[in-house]
mmCIF file of C-alpha atoms in Angstrom:
data_model
loop_
_atom_site.group_PDB
_atom_site.id
_atom_site.type_symbol
_atom_site.label_atom_id
_atom_site.label_comp_id
_atom_site.label_asym_id
_atom_site.label_seq_id
_atom_site.Cartn_x
_atom_site.Cartn_y
_atom_site.Cartn_z
ATOM 1 C CA GLY A 21 22.013 -4.637 -51.415
ATOM 2 C CA GLY A 22 19.657 -2.024 -50.207
ATOM 3 C CA GLY A 23 16.911 -2.244 -47.698
ATOM 4 C CA GLY A 24 18.865 -4.398 -45.301
ATOM 5 C CA PHE A 25 19.280 -1.639 -42.832
ATOM 6 C CA GLY A 26 15.541 -1.204 -42.456
ATOM 7 C CA THR A 27 14.878 -4.815 -41.550
ATOM 8 C CA ASP A 28 17.770 -4.814 -39.071
ATOM 9 C CA SER A 29 16.407 -1.719 -37.190
ATOM 10 C CA GLY A 30 12.972 -3.364 -37.181
ATOM 11 C CA ASP A 31 14.321 -6.403 -35.396
ATOM 12 C CA PHE A 32 16.201 -4.222 -32.916
ATOM 13 C CA VAL A 33 12.996 -2.336 -31.918
ATOM 14 C CA SER A 34 10.989 -5.533 -31.270
ATOM 15 C CA ALA A 35 13.856 -6.972 -29.264
ATOM 16 C CA ARG A 36 13.780 -4.153 -26.749
ATOM 17 C CA PRO A 37 11.813 -4.873 -23.482
ATOM 18 C CA GLN A 38 8.381 -3.298 -23.598
ATOM 19 C CA ALA A 39 7.382 -0.763 -20.957
ATOM 20 C CA PRO A 40 4.509 -2.021 -18.823
ATOM 21 C CA LYS A 41 2.384 0.990 -19.828
ATOM 22 C CA PRO A 42 3.036 4.093 -21.847
ATOM 23 C CA ALA A 43 4.076 7.319 -20.194
ATOM 24 C CA ALA A 44 1.081 9.360 -19.051
ATOM 25 C CA SER A 45 -0.093 11.875 -21.659
ATOM 26 C CA PRO A 46 -0.503 15.569 -20.732
ATOM 27 C CA GLU A 47 -4.254 14.911 -20.664
ATOM 28 C CA GLU A 48 -3.832 12.081 -18.176
ATOM 29 C CA ILE A 49 -1.448 14.044 -15.972
ATOM 30 C CA ALA A 50 -4.026 16.886 -15.860
ATOM 31 C CA ALA A 51 -6.735 14.371 -14.784
ATOM 32 C CA THR A 52 -4.538 12.864 -12.070
ATOM 33 C CA VAL A 53 -4.455 13.807 -8.376
ATOM 34 C CA TYR A 54 -2.373 12.426 -5.578
ATOM 35 C CA VAL A 55 -4.209 11.688 -2.247
ATOM 36 C CA ALA A 56 -2.045 11.427 0.891
ATOM 37 C CA GLY A 57 -2.676 11.002 4.626
ATOM 38 C CA VAL A 58 -5.465 8.550 4.178
ATOM 39 C CA SER A 59 -6.379 6.969 7.485
ATOM 40 C CA PRO A 60 -5.789 3.266 8.034
ATOM 41 C CA SER A 61 -9.472 3.022 9.035
ATOM 42 C CA VAL A 62 -10.585 4.159 5.491
ATOM 43 C CA ASN A 63 -11.101 1.344 3.084
ATOM 44 C CA ASP A 64 -10.670 1.740 -0.685
ATOM 45 C CA GLN A 65 -14.373 1.750 -1.340
ATOM 46 C CA THR A 66 -14.942 4.618 1.115
ATOM 47 C CA LEU A 67 -12.143 6.627 -0.494
ATOM 48 C CA LYS A 68 -13.474 5.949 -3.993
ATOM 49 C CA GLU A 69 -16.942 7.026 -3.108
ATOM 50 C CA PHE A 70 -15.510 10.239 -1.405
ATOM 51 C CA LEU A 71 -13.443 11.105 -4.473
ATOM 52 C CA GLU A 72 -16.151 10.305 -6.932
ATOM 53 C CA CYS A 73 -18.311 13.163 -5.645
ATOM 54 C CA CYS A 74 -16.181 15.268 -8.050
ATOM 55 C CA GLY A 75 -16.524 12.905 -11.074
ATOM 56 C CA PRO A 76 -16.039 9.372 -12.282
ATOM 57 C CA LEU A 77 -12.631 7.870 -11.582
ATOM 58 C CA LYS A 78 -10.758 5.865 -14.197
ATOM 59 C CA SER A 79 -8.452 4.317 -11.619
ATOM 60 C CA LEU A 80 -7.444 4.526 -7.940
ATOM 61 C CA THR A 81 -4.124 2.979 -7.139
ATOM 62 C CA PRO A 82 -2.431 2.646 -3.724
ATOM 63 C CA THR A 83 1.016 4.126 -3.784
ATOM 64 C CA PRO A 84 3.655 2.538 -1.433
ATOM 65 C CA THR A 85 5.237 5.296 0.732
ATOM 66 C CA GLY A 86 7.783 3.259 2.726
ATOM 67 C CA LEU A 87 6.415 4.922 5.794
ATOM 68 C CA GLY A 88 4.450 3.422 8.752
ATOM 69 C CA PRO A 89 0.636 3.424 8.783
ATOM 70 C CA GLU A 90 0.591 6.353 11.166
ATOM 71 C CA HIS A 91 1.717 8.566 8.301
ATOM 72 C CA GLY A 92 -1.359 7.527 6.364
ATOM 73 C CA ARG A 93 -1.662 5.920 3.083
ATOM 74 C CA GLN A 94 -1.175 7.429 -0.415
ATOM 75 C CA TYR A 95 -3.169 6.912 -3.559
ATOM 76 C CA THR A 96 -3.007 8.032 -7.162
ATOM 77 C CA ALA A 97 -6.437 8.836 -8.438
ATOM 78 C CA VAL A 98 -7.030 9.287 -12.299
ATOM 79 C CA TYR A 99 -10.273 10.929 -13.213
ATOM 80 C CA ALA A 100 -12.081 10.629 -16.460
ATOM 81 C CA ASP A 101 -11.376 14.183 -17.311
ATOM 82 C CA ALA A 102 -9.248 17.132 -16.052
ATOM 83 C CA GLY A 103 -12.289 19.111 -14.932
ATOM 84 C CA ALA A 104 -13.181 16.468 -12.364
ATOM 85 C CA ALA A 105 -9.593 16.411 -11.132
ATOM 86 C CA GLY A 106 -9.582 20.139 -10.763
ATOM 87 C CA SER A 107 -12.695 19.974 -8.647
ATOM 88 C CA ALA A 108 -11.234 17.217 -6.473
ATOM 89 C CA LEU A 109 -8.603 19.733 -5.294
ATOM 90 C CA VAL A 110 -11.259 21.295 -3.041
ATOM 91 C CA LEU A 111 -11.153 18.014 -1.036
ATOM 92 C CA ASN A 112 -7.734 18.984 0.189
ATOM 93 C CA ASN A 113 -7.523 19.180 3.978
ATOM 94 C CA MET A 114 -11.101 17.759 4.309
ATOM 95 C CA THR A 115 -11.561 15.225 7.070
ATOM 96 C CA LEU A 116 -12.249 11.663 5.893
ATOM 97 C CA VAL A 117 -13.391 9.469 8.848
ATOM 98 C CA ASP A 118 -10.803 10.467 11.438
ATOM 99 C CA ARG A 119 -8.144 12.568 9.649
ATOM 100 C CA ALA A 120 -7.639 15.234 7.164
ATOM 101 C CA ILE A 121 -6.450 14.105 3.727
ATOM 102 C CA THR A 122 -4.149 15.951 1.265
ATOM 103 C CA VAL A 123 -5.148 16.138 -2.334
ATOM 104 C CA VAL A 124 -2.691 17.734 -4.817
ATOM 105 C CA SER A 125 -2.732 17.666 -8.597
ATOM 106 C CA ALA A 126 -0.082 15.530 -10.314
ATOM 107 C CA GLU A 127 1.306 18.621 -12.077
ATOM 108 C CA GLN A 128 1.677 20.442 -8.664
ATOM 109 C CA ALA A 129 3.213 17.318 -7.009
ATOM 110 C CA MET A 130 5.826 17.149 -9.823
ATOM 111 C CA LYS A 131 6.688 20.847 -9.426
ATOM 112 C CA ASN A 132 6.941 20.228 -5.654
ATOM 113 C CA ALA A 133 9.225 17.241 -6.251
ATOM 114 C CA LEU A 134 11.431 19.209 -8.611
ATOM 115 C CA ALA A 135 11.650 22.126 -6.273
ATOM 116 C CA SER A 136 12.598 20.054 -3.271
ATOM 117 C CA MET A 137 15.219 18.194 -5.376
ATOM 118 C CA ALA A 138 16.669 21.593 -6.421
ATOM 119 C CA GLN A 139 16.686 22.760 -2.818
ATOM 120 C CA GLN A 140 18.484 19.584 -1.714
ATOM 121 C CA GLN A 141 21.204 20.212 -4.398
ATOM 122 C CA LEU A 142 21.584 23.838 -3.259
ATOM 123 C CA MET A 143 21.929 22.703 0.339
ATOM 124 C CA GLN A 144 24.512 20.106 -0.548
ATOM 125 C CA GLN A 145 26.628 22.701 -2.395
ATOM 126 C CA GLN A 146 26.933 24.955 0.665
#
């Protein structure tokens, strides 16, 4: 008797599938920007150098959009700190090679996504 429950719950926790990476912390979200509309003629290195004028990047990850290349490519850029991500927002609508790119903060993009979802639900109700 006694203590059996603790060992059972421990086994249960370890049996669960592990998430590939932890959920982004508020600090990381604040340091993240989404870059959209990147021209097919821009390679990753060019984009990285362009974005790093605002500060060092921790990561730059292509994001599949499911759209054709004419819509431009999307990336998730994580800066070393939120200040750099904030200054990266001035790059929004700047032309990189042959087209203007869109740069939005992760927080703003989440709000936009929630707002558009809410709008769609309202439209469905009418």
